[in-house]
PDB file of C-alpha atoms in Angstrom:
ATOM      1  CA  MET A 293       0.441   0.235   0.090  1.00 55.00           C
ATOM      2  CA  VAL A 294       1.423   3.340  -1.031  1.00 63.00           C
ATOM      3  CA  ASN A 295       2.239   5.990   2.247  1.00 71.00           C
ATOM      4  CA  MET A 296       0.502   9.297   1.276  1.00 72.00           C
ATOM      5  CA  ALA A 297       3.652  10.455   3.565  1.00 74.00           C
ATOM      6  CA  GLN A 298       5.806  10.204   0.735  1.00 77.00           C
ATOM      7  CA  PHE A 299       3.865  12.903  -1.461  1.00 79.00           C
ATOM      8  CA  GLU A 300       5.392  16.395  -1.008  1.00 80.00           C
ATOM      9  CA  SER A 301       3.737  18.709  -3.312  1.00 84.00           C
ATOM     10  CA  PRO A 302      -0.694  17.778  -5.006  1.00 83.00           C
ATOM     11  CA  GLU A 303       1.439  17.493  -8.485  1.00 86.00           C
ATOM     12  CA  GLU A 304       3.338  14.762  -7.499  1.00 84.00           C
ATOM     13  CA  LEU A 305       0.306  12.439  -6.357  1.00 83.00           C
ATOM     14  CA  ARG A 306      -1.314  13.805  -9.262  1.00 83.00           C
ATOM     15  CA  GLU A 307       1.404  11.673 -11.346  1.00 85.00           C
ATOM     16  CA  TYR A 308       1.523   8.849  -9.030  1.00 83.00           C
ATOM     17  CA  LEU A 309      -2.346   8.689 -10.125  1.00 80.00           C
ATOM     18  CA  ARG A 310      -2.039   9.482 -13.371  1.00 79.00           C
ATOM     19  CA  SER A 311       0.631   6.227 -13.944  1.00 79.00           C
ATOM     20  CA  GLU A 312      -1.052   4.264 -11.878  1.00 75.00           C
ATOM     21  CA  LEU A 313      -4.037   4.786 -13.899  1.00 70.00           C
ATOM     22  CA  GLN A 314      -2.296   4.658 -17.594  1.00 69.00           C
ATOM     23  CA  ARG A 315      -0.371   1.463 -16.422  1.00 67.00           C
ATOM     24  CA  THR A 316      -0.470  -1.837 -17.843  1.00 60.00           C
ATOM     25  CA  ASP A 317       1.027  -4.800 -15.990  1.00 60.00           C
ATOM     26  CA  GLY A 318       0.068  -6.609 -12.822  1.00 57.00           C
ATOM     27  CA  SER A 319      -3.185  -6.770 -11.491  1.00 57.00           C
ATOM     28  CA  THR A 320      -6.120  -4.420 -12.365  1.00 56.00           C
ATOM     29  CA  ILE A 321      -7.931  -4.953  -9.330  1.00 53.00           C
ATOM     30  CA  GLU A 322      -5.340  -4.592  -6.840  1.00 62.00           C
ATOM     31  CA  ARG A 323      -4.004  -1.320  -8.381  1.00 64.00           C
ATOM     32  CA  MET A 324      -7.492   0.294  -8.405  1.00 64.00           C
ATOM     33  CA  ASP A 325      -7.565  -0.942  -4.988  1.00 65.00           C
ATOM     34  CA  ASN A 326      -4.743   0.972  -4.475  1.00 70.00           C
ATOM     35  CA  ILE A 327      -5.903   4.648  -6.413  1.00 73.00           C
ATOM     36  CA  HIS A 328      -9.203   3.976  -3.759  1.00 71.00           C
ATOM     37  CA  GLU A 329      -7.393   3.739  -0.986  1.00 73.00           C
ATOM     38  CA  LEU A 330      -5.020   6.688  -1.524  1.00 75.00           C
ATOM     39  CA  LEU A 331      -7.815   8.940  -2.415  1.00 75.00           C
ATOM     40  CA  HIS A 332      -9.908   8.000   0.720  1.00 73.00           C
ATOM     41  CA  SER A 333      -6.676   8.763   2.523  1.00 77.00           C
ATOM     42  CA  LEU A 334      -6.137  12.643   0.904  1.00 75.00           C
ATOM     43  CA  LYS A 335     -10.002  12.961   1.988  1.00 72.00           C
ATOM     44  CA  THR A 336     -10.014  12.145   5.084  1.00 73.00           C
ATOM     45  CA  GLU A 337      -6.542  12.762   6.402  1.00 73.00           C
ATOM     46  CA  PRO A 338      -4.558  16.052   7.620  1.00 74.00           C
ATOM     47  CA  THR A 339      -2.245  15.700   4.731  1.00 74.00           C
ATOM     48  CA  GLY A 340      -1.884  19.139   3.927  1.00 78.00           C
ATOM     49  CA  ILE A 341      -2.136  18.625   0.049  1.00 82.00           C
ATOM     50  CA  ASP A 342      -5.682  19.714  -1.200  1.00 80.00           C
ATOM     51  CA  PHE A 343      -8.028  16.915  -2.498  1.00 76.00           C
ATOM     52  CA  ASP A 344      -9.452  19.046  -5.354  1.00 78.00           C
ATOM     53  CA  GLU A 345      -6.278  19.891  -6.312  1.00 82.00           C
ATOM     54  CA  VAL A 346      -5.302  16.658  -7.202  1.00 79.00           C
ATOM     55  CA  VAL A 347      -8.580  15.688  -8.340  1.00 77.00           C
ATOM     56  CA  GLY A 348      -9.325  18.052 -10.131  1.00 78.00           C
ATOM     57  CA  PRO A 349      -7.086  18.079 -13.163  1.00 81.00           C
ATOM     58  CA  LEU A 350      -7.213  14.174 -13.690  1.00 76.00           C
ATOM     59  CA  VAL A 351     -11.024  14.279 -14.496  1.00 74.00           C
ATOM     60  CA  ALA A 352     -10.488  17.657 -16.274  1.00 75.00           C
ATOM     61  CA  GLU A 353      -8.323  14.990 -18.641  1.00 75.00           C
ATOM     62  CA  TRP A 354     -10.589  12.408 -18.622  1.00 70.00           C
ATOM     63  CA  CYS A 355     -13.543  14.702 -20.037  1.00 68.00           C
ATOM     64  CA  ASN A 356     -10.518  16.020 -22.919  1.00 72.00           C
ATOM     65  CA  ASP A 357     -10.439  11.909 -23.055  1.00 69.00           C
ATOM     66  CA  ASN A 358     -13.764  11.253 -23.111  1.00 64.00           C
ATOM     67  CA  PRO A 359     -16.122  13.999 -24.860  1.00 70.00           C
ATOM     68  CA  GLY A 360     -19.146  12.066 -25.397  1.00 66.00           C
ATOM     69  CA  ILE A 361     -19.624  11.118 -21.693  1.00 60.00           C
ATOM     70  CA  ALA A 362     -18.505  14.451 -20.515  1.00 61.00           C
ATOM     71  CA  GLN A 363     -21.032  16.509 -23.023  1.00 66.00           C
ATOM     72  CA  GLY A 364     -23.500  13.784 -21.733  1.00 63.00           C
ATOM     73  CA  LEU A 365     -22.878  14.427 -18.335  1.00 60.00           C
ATOM     74  CA  GLY A 366     -22.501  18.749 -18.603  1.00 62.00           C
ATOM     75  CA  HIS A 367     -26.201  18.731 -20.492  1.00 63.00           C
ATOM     76  CA  VAL A 368     -27.291  16.794 -16.763  1.00 58.00           C
ATOM     77  CA  VAL A 369     -25.729  19.548 -15.132  1.00 58.00           C
ATOM     78  CA  THR A 370     -26.975  22.876 -17.682  1.00 63.00           C
ATOM     79  CA  GLN A 371     -30.278  21.557 -17.557  1.00 60.00           C
ATOM     80  CA  LEU A 372     -30.787  21.250 -13.777  1.00 56.00           C
ATOM     81  CA  SER A 373     -29.184  24.648 -13.070  1.00 60.00           C
ATOM     82  CA  SER A 374     -31.692  25.766 -15.603  1.00 63.00           C
ATOM     83  CA  VAL A 375     -34.442  24.078 -13.575  1.00 56.00           C
ATOM     84  CA  MET A 376     -33.014  25.637 -10.376  1.00 53.00           C
ATOM     85  CA  ASN A 377     -33.423  29.109 -11.946  1.00 58.00           C
ATOM     86  CA  GLU A 378     -36.516  28.964 -13.169  1.00 57.00           C
ATOM     87  CA  ALA A 379     -37.838  27.909  -9.922  1.00 52.00           C
ATOM     88  CA  ALA A 380     -36.434  30.321  -8.070  1.00 50.00           C
ATOM     89  CA  ARG A 381     -38.252  32.889  -9.707  1.00 52.00           C
ATOM     90  CA  PRO A 382     -41.008  33.510  -7.435  1.00 50.00           C
ATOM     91  CA  LEU A 383     -40.164  32.777  -4.260  1.00 46.00           C
ATOM     92  CA  GLY A 384     -42.715  31.661  -2.373  1.00 45.00           C
ATOM     93  CA  LEU A 385     -43.221  28.320  -4.630  1.00 49.00           C
ATOM     94  CA  ILE A 386     -39.187  27.052  -4.541  1.00 49.00           C
ATOM     95  CA  LEU A 387     -39.466  23.975  -3.205  1.00 50.00           C
ATOM     96  CA  ASN A 388     -42.615  23.422  -4.530  1.00 56.00           C
ATOM     97  CA  GLN A 389     -41.541  24.697  -7.856  1.00 54.00           C
ATOM     98  CA  VAL A 390     -38.052  23.097  -7.701  1.00 52.00           C
ATOM     99  CA  THR A 391     -39.825  19.459  -7.029  1.00 56.00           C
ATOM    100  CA  THR A 392     -42.276  19.437 -10.301  1.00 61.00           C
ATOM    101  CA  LYS A 393     -39.429  20.821 -12.387  1.00 61.00           C
ATOM    102  CA  MET A 394     -37.119  17.533 -11.331  1.00 58.00           C
ATOM    103  CA  GLU A 395     -40.356  15.303 -11.326  1.00 60.00           C
ATOM    104  CA  GLU A 396     -41.076  16.655 -15.100  1.00 66.00           C
ATOM    105  CA  TRP A 397     -37.346  16.717 -16.332  1.00 60.00           C
ATOM    106  CA  ALA A 398     -36.925  13.623 -15.203  1.00 58.00           C
ATOM    107  CA  ARG A 399     -40.186  12.250 -16.888  1.00 66.00           C
ATOM    108  CA  ASN A 400     -38.348  13.351 -20.091  1.00 71.00           C
ATOM    109  CA  ASN A 401     -35.037  12.496 -19.687  1.00 66.00           C
ATOM    110  CA  PRO A 402     -35.025   9.061 -18.280  1.00 62.00           C
ATOM    111  CA  GLU A 403     -31.808   7.593 -20.391  1.00 62.00           C
ATOM    112  CA  VAL A 404     -29.842  10.314 -18.810  1.00 60.00           C
ATOM    113  CA  VAL A 405     -31.352  10.012 -15.750  1.00 55.00           C
ATOM    114  CA  GLN A 406     -30.512   6.367 -15.269  1.00 56.00           C
ATOM    115  CA  GLY A 407     -26.879   6.068 -16.214  1.00 58.00           C
ATOM    116  CA  LEU A 408     -26.722   9.075 -13.938  1.00 57.00           C
ATOM    117  CA  VAL A 409     -27.611   6.898 -11.197  1.00 55.00           C
ATOM    118  CA  VAL A 410     -25.879   3.971 -12.451  1.00 55.00           C
ATOM    119  CA  THR A 411     -22.529   6.498 -12.665  1.00 59.00           C
ATOM    120  CA  TRP A 412     -22.808   6.811  -9.264  1.00 64.00           C
ATOM    121  CA  GLU A 413     -24.339   3.820  -8.391  1.00 63.00           C
ATOM    122  CA  VAL A 414     -20.596   2.444  -9.652  1.00 64.00           C
ATOM    123  CA  PHE A 415     -18.046   4.883  -8.184  1.00 68.00           C
ATOM    124  CA  ALA A 416     -19.593   4.803  -4.788  1.00 77.00           C
ATOM    125  CA  ALA A 417     -19.658   0.957  -4.975  1.00 81.00           C
ATOM    126  CA  ASP A 418     -16.629   0.520  -3.090  1.00 81.00           C
ATOM    127  CA  GLY A 419     -17.827   2.990  -0.256  1.00 83.00           C
ATOM    128  CA  GLN A 420     -21.123   0.397  -0.260  1.00 85.00           C
ATOM    129  CA  ALA A 421     -19.542  -2.667   0.051  1.00 89.00           C
ATOM    130  CA  SER A 422     -17.773  -0.661   2.985  1.00 89.00           C
ATOM    131  CA  GLU A 423     -21.040  -0.561   4.371  1.00 90.00           C
ATOM    132  CA  PHE A 424     -22.975  -3.503   3.978  1.00 92.00           C
ATOM    133  CA  ARG A 425     -19.883  -5.174   5.806  1.00 93.00           C
ATOM    134  CA  ASP A 426     -19.969  -2.932   8.745  1.00 92.00           C
ATOM    135  CA  GLN A 427     -23.604  -3.465   8.945  1.00 92.00           C
ATOM    136  CA  TYR A 428     -23.410  -7.077   8.810  1.00 94.00           C
ATOM    137  CA  ASP A 429     -20.309  -7.412  11.615  1.00 94.00           C
ATOM    138  CA  LYS A 430     -21.690  -5.116  14.042  1.00 93.00           C
ATOM    139  CA  ALA A 431     -25.158  -5.870  13.689  1.00 93.00           C
ATOM    140  CA  GLY A 432     -25.257  -9.532  12.348  1.00 94.00           C
ATOM    141  CA  ILE A 433     -27.954  -7.853   9.180  1.00 94.00           C
ATOM    142  CA  PRO A 434     -26.598  -9.909   5.875  1.00 94.00           C
ATOM    143  CA  ILE A 435     -26.732  -7.846   2.826  1.00 94.00           C
ATOM    144  CA  SER A 436     -30.316  -9.042   0.633  1.00 94.00           C
ATOM    145  CA  PHE A 437     -29.029 -10.912  -2.569  1.00 94.00           C
ATOM    146  CA  GLN A 438     -30.798  -8.270  -5.155  1.00 91.00           C
ATOM    147  CA  ARG A 439     -29.270  -5.498  -3.077  1.00 91.00           C
ATOM    148  CA  ALA A 440     -25.965  -8.203  -3.347  1.00 94.00           C
ATOM    149  CA  VAL A 441     -26.841  -8.656  -7.316  1.00 92.00           C
ATOM    150  CA  ARG A 442     -26.518  -4.614  -7.676  1.00 88.00           C
ATOM    151  CA  LEU A 443     -22.956  -4.437  -5.342  1.00 90.00           C
ATOM    152  CA  ALA A 444     -21.678  -7.225  -7.326  1.00 91.00           C
ATOM    153  CA  PHE A 445     -22.546  -5.322 -11.224  1.00 86.00           C
ATOM    154  CA  CYS A 446     -20.976  -2.102  -9.486  1.00 83.00           C
ATOM    155  CA  LEU A 447     -18.126  -3.583  -8.326  1.00 84.00           C
ATOM    156  CA  MET A 448     -17.011  -5.376 -11.954  1.00 82.00           C
ATOM    157  CA  ALA A 449     -18.245  -2.014 -13.425  1.00 74.00           C
ATOM    158  CA  LEU A 450     -15.909  -0.529 -12.293  1.00 60.00           C
ATOM    159  CA  ARG A 451     -12.693  -2.951 -12.323  1.00 61.00           C
ATOM    160  CA  ILE A 452     -13.164  -3.748 -16.138  1.00 53.00           C
ATOM    161  CA  PRO A 453      -9.689  -3.555 -17.415  1.00 47.00           C
ATOM    162  CA  HIS A 454      -8.717  -1.147 -20.295  1.00 39.00           C
ATOM    163  CA  SER A 455      -6.444   1.305 -20.847  1.00 35.00           C
ATOM    164  CA  GLY A 456      -6.858   3.917 -24.049  1.00 33.00           C
ATOM    165  CA  ASP A 457      -7.960   2.005 -27.578  1.00 35.00           C
ATOM    166  CA  ARG A 458      -8.253  -1.230 -25.357  1.00 36.00           C
ATOM    167  CA  TYR A 459     -11.496  -0.790 -23.537  1.00 39.00           C
ATOM    168  CA  PRO A 460     -13.319  -3.592 -23.271  1.00 41.00           C
ATOM    169  CA  ASP A 461     -16.968  -3.664 -26.106  1.00 43.00           C
ATOM    170  CA  LYS A 462     -19.654  -4.160 -24.465  1.00 40.00           C
ATOM    171  CA  GLY A 463     -20.226  -8.411 -24.811  1.00 42.00           C
ATOM    172  CA  SER A 464     -16.515  -8.352 -22.856  1.00 47.00           C
ATOM    173  CA  LEU A 465     -16.378  -7.676 -19.595  1.00 47.00           C
ATOM    174  CA  THR A 466     -12.389  -8.076 -18.788  1.00 45.00           C
ATOM    175  CA  GLN A 467     -10.704  -7.903 -22.581  1.00 47.00           C
ATOM    176  CA  VAL A 468      -6.879  -8.733 -21.794  1.00 50.00           C
ATOM    177  CA  TYR A 469      -4.053  -9.175 -23.582  1.00 55.00           C
ATOM    178  CA  ASP A 470      -2.807 -12.298 -23.274  1.00 63.00           C
ATOM    179  CA  PHE A 471       1.056 -11.418 -24.071  1.00 71.00           C
ATOM    180  CA  GLU A 472       0.333  -8.723 -21.387  1.00 70.00           C
ATOM    181  CA  MET A 473      -0.845 -11.792 -18.854  1.00 70.00           C
ATOM    182  CA  ARG A 474       2.295 -13.454 -20.197  1.00 75.00           C
ATOM    183  CA  ALA A 475       4.858 -10.611 -19.428  1.00 79.00           C
ATOM    184  CA  VAL A 476       3.498 -10.637 -15.868  1.00 73.00           C
ATOM    185  CA  HIS A 477       3.723 -13.792 -15.146  1.00 75.00           C
ATOM    186  CA  ALA A 478       7.121 -14.338 -16.834  1.00 80.00           C
ATOM    187  CA  LEU A 479       8.854 -10.526 -14.228  1.00 78.00           C
ATOM    188  CA  ARG A 480       7.177 -12.094 -11.240  1.00 72.00           C
ATOM    189  CA  GLU A 481       8.197 -15.683 -11.446  1.00 74.00           C
ATOM    190  CA  ASP A 482      11.288 -15.286 -13.228  1.00 80.00           C
ATOM    191  CA  ARG A 483      10.427 -17.102 -16.600  1.00 82.00           C
ATOM    192  CA  LEU A 484      12.584 -15.387 -19.034  1.00 87.00           C
ATOM    193  CA  PRO A 485      14.231 -18.251 -20.692  1.00 89.00           C
ATOM    194  CA  GLU A 486      10.715 -19.913 -21.025  1.00 86.00           C
ATOM    195  CA  LEU A 487       9.577 -17.192 -22.466  1.00 87.00           C
ATOM    196  CA  LEU A 488      12.596 -17.003 -24.935  1.00 90.00           C
ATOM    197  CA  GLU A 489      12.294 -20.418 -26.232  1.00 89.00           C
ATOM    198  CA  GLY A 490       8.022 -19.921 -26.652  1.00 85.00           C
ATOM    199  CA  ALA A 491       9.601 -16.455 -28.853  1.00 88.00           C
ATOM    200  CA  GLN A 492      10.581 -19.208 -31.419  1.00 88.00           C
ATOM    201  CA  THR A 493       6.847 -20.230 -32.512  1.00 85.00           C
ATOM    202  CA  SER A 494       4.677 -18.141 -30.244  1.00 82.00           C
ATOM    203  CA  PRO A 495       3.942 -14.741 -31.194  1.00 82.00           C
ATOM    204  CA  LEU A 496       1.878 -14.222 -28.197  1.00 78.00           C
ATOM    205  CA  ASP A 497       5.473 -15.113 -26.227  1.00 84.00           C
ATOM    206  CA  PHE A 498       6.996 -12.391 -28.825  1.00 88.00           C
ATOM    207  CA  ARG A 499       5.041  -9.680 -27.625  1.00 85.00           C
ATOM    208  CA  ALA A 500       5.424 -10.600 -24.397  1.00 85.00           C
ATOM    209  CA  LEU A 501       9.054 -10.644 -24.487  1.00 89.00           C
ATOM    210  CA  GLN A 502       8.486  -7.119 -25.885  1.00 90.00           C
ATOM    211  CA  VAL A 503       6.369  -6.291 -23.209  1.00 85.00           C
ATOM    212  CA  VAL A 504       9.021  -7.120 -20.649  1.00 88.00           C
ATOM    213  CA  LEU A 505      11.767  -5.183 -22.091  1.00 90.00           C
ATOM    214  CA  SER A 506       9.985  -2.346 -22.253  1.00 87.00           C
ATOM    215  CA  SER A 507       8.813  -2.608 -18.737  1.00 83.00           C
ATOM    216  CA  LEU A 508      12.447  -3.352 -17.441  1.00 86.00           C
ATOM    217  CA  ARG A 509      14.067  -0.178 -19.452  1.00 87.00           C
ATOM    218  CA  LYS A 510      11.204   2.163 -18.435  1.00 83.00           C
ATOM    219  CA  ASP A 511      12.310   0.745 -14.796  1.00 79.00           C
ATOM    220  CA  ASN A 512      15.391   1.602 -15.036  1.00 84.00           C
ATOM    221  CA  GLU A 513      16.346  -2.118 -14.049  1.00 84.00           C
ATOM    222  CA  PRO A 514      19.002  -4.255 -15.600  1.00 88.00           C
ATOM    223  CA  ILE A 515      18.247  -6.130 -18.621  1.00 90.00           C
ATOM    224  CA  PRO A 516      19.067  -9.513 -18.482  1.00 90.00           C
ATOM    225  CA  SER A 517      22.073 -10.403 -21.410  1.00 92.00           C
ATOM    226  CA  GLU A 518      19.616 -13.122 -23.382  1.00 92.00           C
ATOM    227  CA  LEU A 519      17.120 -10.689 -23.376  1.00 92.00           C
ATOM    228  CA  ASN A 520      19.608  -8.094 -24.751  1.00 92.00           C
ATOM    229  CA  GLU A 521      21.077 -10.202 -27.539  1.00 94.00           C
ATOM    230  CA  TRP A 522      17.546 -11.312 -28.098  1.00 95.00           C
ATOM    231  CA  ALA A 523      16.434  -7.530 -29.113  1.00 94.00           C
ATOM    232  CA  LEU A 524      19.398  -6.875 -30.980  1.00 94.00           C
ATOM    233  CA  ASP A 525      18.421  -9.892 -33.194  1.00 94.00           C
ATOM    234  CA  VAL A 526      15.471  -8.611 -33.441  1.00 93.00           C
ATOM    235  CA  ALA A 527      16.615  -5.155 -34.627  1.00 93.00           C
ATOM    236  CA  CYS A 528      18.666  -6.755 -37.041  1.00 93.00           C
ATOM    237  CA  GLY A 529      15.647  -8.899 -38.424  1.00 91.00           C
ATOM    238  CA  GLU A 530      17.434 -12.125 -37.802  1.00 92.00           C
ATOM    239  CA  VAL A 531      14.606 -12.905 -35.684  1.00 91.00           C
ATOM    240  CA  GLU A 532      10.938 -11.860 -36.543  1.00 91.00           C
ATOM    241  CA  CYS A 533       7.393 -12.482 -34.772  1.00 88.00           C
ATOM    242  CA  PRO A 534       6.580 -15.934 -35.757  1.00 86.00           C
ATOM    243  CA  ARG A 535       2.687 -16.426 -37.480  1.00 79.00           C
ATOM    244  CA  ILE A 536      -0.260 -17.067 -34.888  1.00 68.00           C
ATOM    245  CA  ARG A 537      -1.086 -20.707 -34.090  1.00 63.00           C
ATOM    246  CA  PRO A 538      -4.099 -22.058 -32.726  1.00 62.00           C
ATOM    247  CA  GLY A 539      -4.336 -23.245 -29.811  1.00 63.00           C
ATOM    248  CA  ARG A 540      -5.550 -21.276 -25.811  1.00 63.00           C
ATOM    249  CA  SER A 541      -3.638 -19.007 -23.909  1.00 62.00           C
ATOM    250  CA  PRO A 542      -2.964 -20.256 -20.132  1.00 63.00           C
ATOM    251  CA  TYR A 543      -3.299 -16.350 -19.375  1.00 63.00           C
ATOM    252  CA  THR A 544      -7.041 -16.101 -21.160  1.00 65.00           C
ATOM    253  CA  ASN A 545      -9.162 -15.723 -18.183  1.00 72.00           C
ATOM    254  CA  VAL A 546      -6.717 -14.998 -14.890  1.00 72.00           C
ATOM    255  CA  VAL A 547      -8.095 -11.643 -14.784  1.00 69.00           C
ATOM    256  CA  ARG A 548     -11.951 -12.499 -15.124  1.00 78.00           C
ATOM    257  CA  ASP A 549     -11.208 -15.205 -12.793  1.00 84.00           C
ATOM    258  CA  GLU A 550      -9.383 -12.498 -10.762  1.00 82.00           C
ATOM    259  CA  LEU A 551     -12.183 -10.127 -10.825  1.00 84.00           C
ATOM    260  CA  ILE A 552     -14.827 -12.781  -9.870  1.00 90.00           C
ATOM    261  CA  THR A 553     -13.074 -14.250  -6.643  1.00 91.00           C
ATOM    262  CA  LYS A 554     -12.417 -10.906  -5.338  1.00 89.00           C
ATOM    263  CA  THR A 555     -16.123  -9.529  -5.987  1.00 92.00           C
ATOM    264  CA  VAL A 556     -17.437 -13.157  -4.477  1.00 95.00           C
ATOM    265  CA  GLN A 557     -15.285 -12.701  -1.568  1.00 94.00           C
ATOM    266  CA  THR A 558     -16.640  -8.963  -0.853  1.00 93.00           C
ATOM    267  CA  LEU A 559     -20.284 -10.816  -0.994  1.00 95.00           C
ATOM    268  CA  VAL A 560     -19.534 -13.346   1.393  1.00 95.00           C
ATOM    269  CA  ASP A 561     -18.007 -10.433   4.130  1.00 95.00           C
ATOM    270  CA  CYS A 562     -21.387  -9.456   3.856  1.00 95.00           C
ATOM    271  CA  GLY A 563     -23.492 -12.046   4.911  1.00 95.00           C
ATOM    272  CA  LEU A 564     -24.104 -14.201   1.484  1.00 96.00           C
ATOM    273  CA  SER A 565     -22.777 -17.596   1.787  1.00 95.00           C
ATOM    274  CA  ALA A 566     -20.382 -18.076  -0.887  1.00 95.00           C
ATOM    275  CA  THR A 567     -21.924 -21.724  -3.068  1.00 95.00           C
ATOM    276  CA  ARG A 568     -25.047 -23.758  -2.283  1.00 94.00           C
ATOM    277  CA  ASN A 569     -26.093 -26.688  -2.925  1.00 90.00           C
ATOM    278  CA  GLU A 570     -29.271 -27.993  -5.044  1.00 84.00           C
ATOM    279  CA  ALA A 571     -31.620 -27.599  -2.931  1.00 84.00           C
ATOM    280  CA  SER A 572     -31.587 -24.660  -1.780  1.00 88.00           C
ATOM    281  CA  ASP A 573     -32.645 -21.150  -2.967  1.00 89.00           C
ATOM    282  CA  PRO A 574     -30.167 -19.519  -5.541  1.00 90.00           C
ATOM    283  CA  GLU A 575     -29.021 -16.622  -3.015  1.00 93.00           C
ATOM    284  CA  SER A 576     -25.603 -17.139  -2.480  1.00 96.00           C
ATOM    285  CA  ALA A 577     -22.820 -14.729  -3.816  1.00 96.00           C
ATOM    286  CA  CYS A 578     -22.046 -16.773  -6.353  1.00 96.00           C
ATOM    287  CA  ASP A 579     -25.826 -16.840  -7.693  1.00 96.00           C
ATOM    288  CA  ALA A 580     -25.569 -12.761  -7.155  1.00 95.00           C
ATOM    289  CA  VAL A 581     -21.901 -12.658  -8.905  1.00 95.00           C
ATOM    290  CA  SER A 582     -23.846 -15.312 -11.822  1.00 94.00           C
ATOM    291  CA  LYS A 583     -26.546 -12.579 -12.413  1.00 92.00           C
ATOM    292  CA  ALA A 584     -24.014  -9.502 -12.810  1.00 89.00           C
ATOM    293  CA  LEU A 585     -22.114 -10.956 -15.225  1.00 88.00           C
ATOM    294  CA  ASN A 586     -24.750 -12.085 -17.117  1.00 85.00           C
ATOM    295  CA  ALA A 587     -25.951  -8.254 -17.361  1.00 81.00           C
ATOM    296  CA  HIS A 588     -22.551  -7.536 -18.076  1.00 75.00           C
ATOM    297  CA  ARG A 589     -23.035  -9.523 -21.066  1.00 75.00           C
ATOM    298  CA  VAL A 590     -20.862 -12.818 -20.076  1.00 80.00           C
ATOM    299  CA  GLU A 591     -22.342 -15.725 -19.743  1.00 84.00           C
ATOM    300  CA  LEU A 592     -21.226 -17.536 -16.995  1.00 89.00           C
ATOM    301  CA  SER A 593     -23.816 -20.210 -14.688  1.00 93.00           C
ATOM    302  CA  PHE A 594     -23.399 -20.330 -10.734  1.00 95.00           C
ATOM    303  CA  ASP A 595     -21.918 -23.692 -11.154  1.00 95.00           C
ATOM    304  CA  ALA A 596     -19.144 -21.959 -13.056  1.00 94.00           C
ATOM    305  CA  VAL A 597     -18.441 -18.614 -11.375  1.00 95.00           C
ATOM    306  CA  ALA A 598     -18.523 -21.484  -8.008  1.00 95.00           C
ATOM    307  CA  LYS A 599     -15.646 -23.308 -10.217  1.00 94.00           C
ATOM    308  CA  ILE A 600     -13.571 -20.420 -10.136  1.00 93.00           C
ATOM    309  CA  TRP A 601     -14.394 -19.581  -6.882  1.00 93.00           C
ATOM    310  CA  ARG A 602     -13.191 -23.081  -5.332  1.00 92.00           C
ATOM    311  CA  SER A 603      -9.955 -23.512  -7.815  1.00 89.00           C
ATOM    312  CA  SER A 604      -8.942 -19.486  -6.560  1.00 82.00           C
ATOM    313  CA  ARG A 605      -9.625 -20.984  -3.061  1.00 77.00           C
ATOM    314  CA  SER A 606      -7.564 -24.090  -2.951  1.00 68.00           C
ATOM    315  CA  THR A 607      -4.738 -22.344  -5.207  1.00 63.00           C
ATOM    316  CA  LEU A 608      -4.593 -19.637  -2.009  1.00 53.00           C
ATOM    317  CA  LYS A 609      -4.517 -22.577   0.304  1.00 52.00           C
ATOM    318  CA  GLY A 610      -1.573 -24.994  -2.042  1.00 49.00           C
ATOM    319  CA  GLU A 611       0.442 -21.471  -1.070  1.00 47.00           C
TER     320      GLU A 611
END
């Protein structure tokens, strides 16, 4: 976990947050959790750094990068201001007219209202999860199944891995390039020789080596001699990327399964049982995550989600 004390200015903290948001290596889920905790500390702790001064420029950058969404939100704000101004003219009827105008505007703009509500829910999902956990820990009151489905939907929407033009389409929850996952595992588990050998026949391993090399250079880490030699061979044209061959990558669902496991655990912490037997009502954490995934157009049954959950738990116990 990053310590707020290591940042001396808003610019330094903002640059760190920007780099974390743009980074594609490592666990996206862990990275988003780290950003959330850092912003929470900035908002609640006496750090001497102004929250708005850090976040404001990042929001402005996001608006520039997402003009369509930003324009829609701006339109909402403009209409709300117009409603308030018009209602405020006859002071004696302010409350009544504001309510009337807001209801009228909401009826005439159902899609905008729905989008605004969903956007707010998604960004508030981590806070909601904390409240449900506290409710269960202190009062023993578990989250309802319907609220659990909604919470799971929002948590997964918040953590969908994306970067630039790699934003997943509507039918893909976790579109992450296989070669990036290979690169991450090679760096974490010291599997560079295996990757070098695979790059002779696998285009995924070839691209993963490029990512490893780029990452080492960016972090000013020493580059192994064998990787340096490979890079020189590529630069000289003596080694080329092999053609694509059929076959399933072992990293295809790594991020997806990590996301599912973390969401199931969150719902378990909020009071739901992780799984169920066939005779029980379909109201377990795995049921809720399955329904939320289906809402994201990712078709995974309760059995499939439960299998991912059990596999993850057995792996952790093995470690």
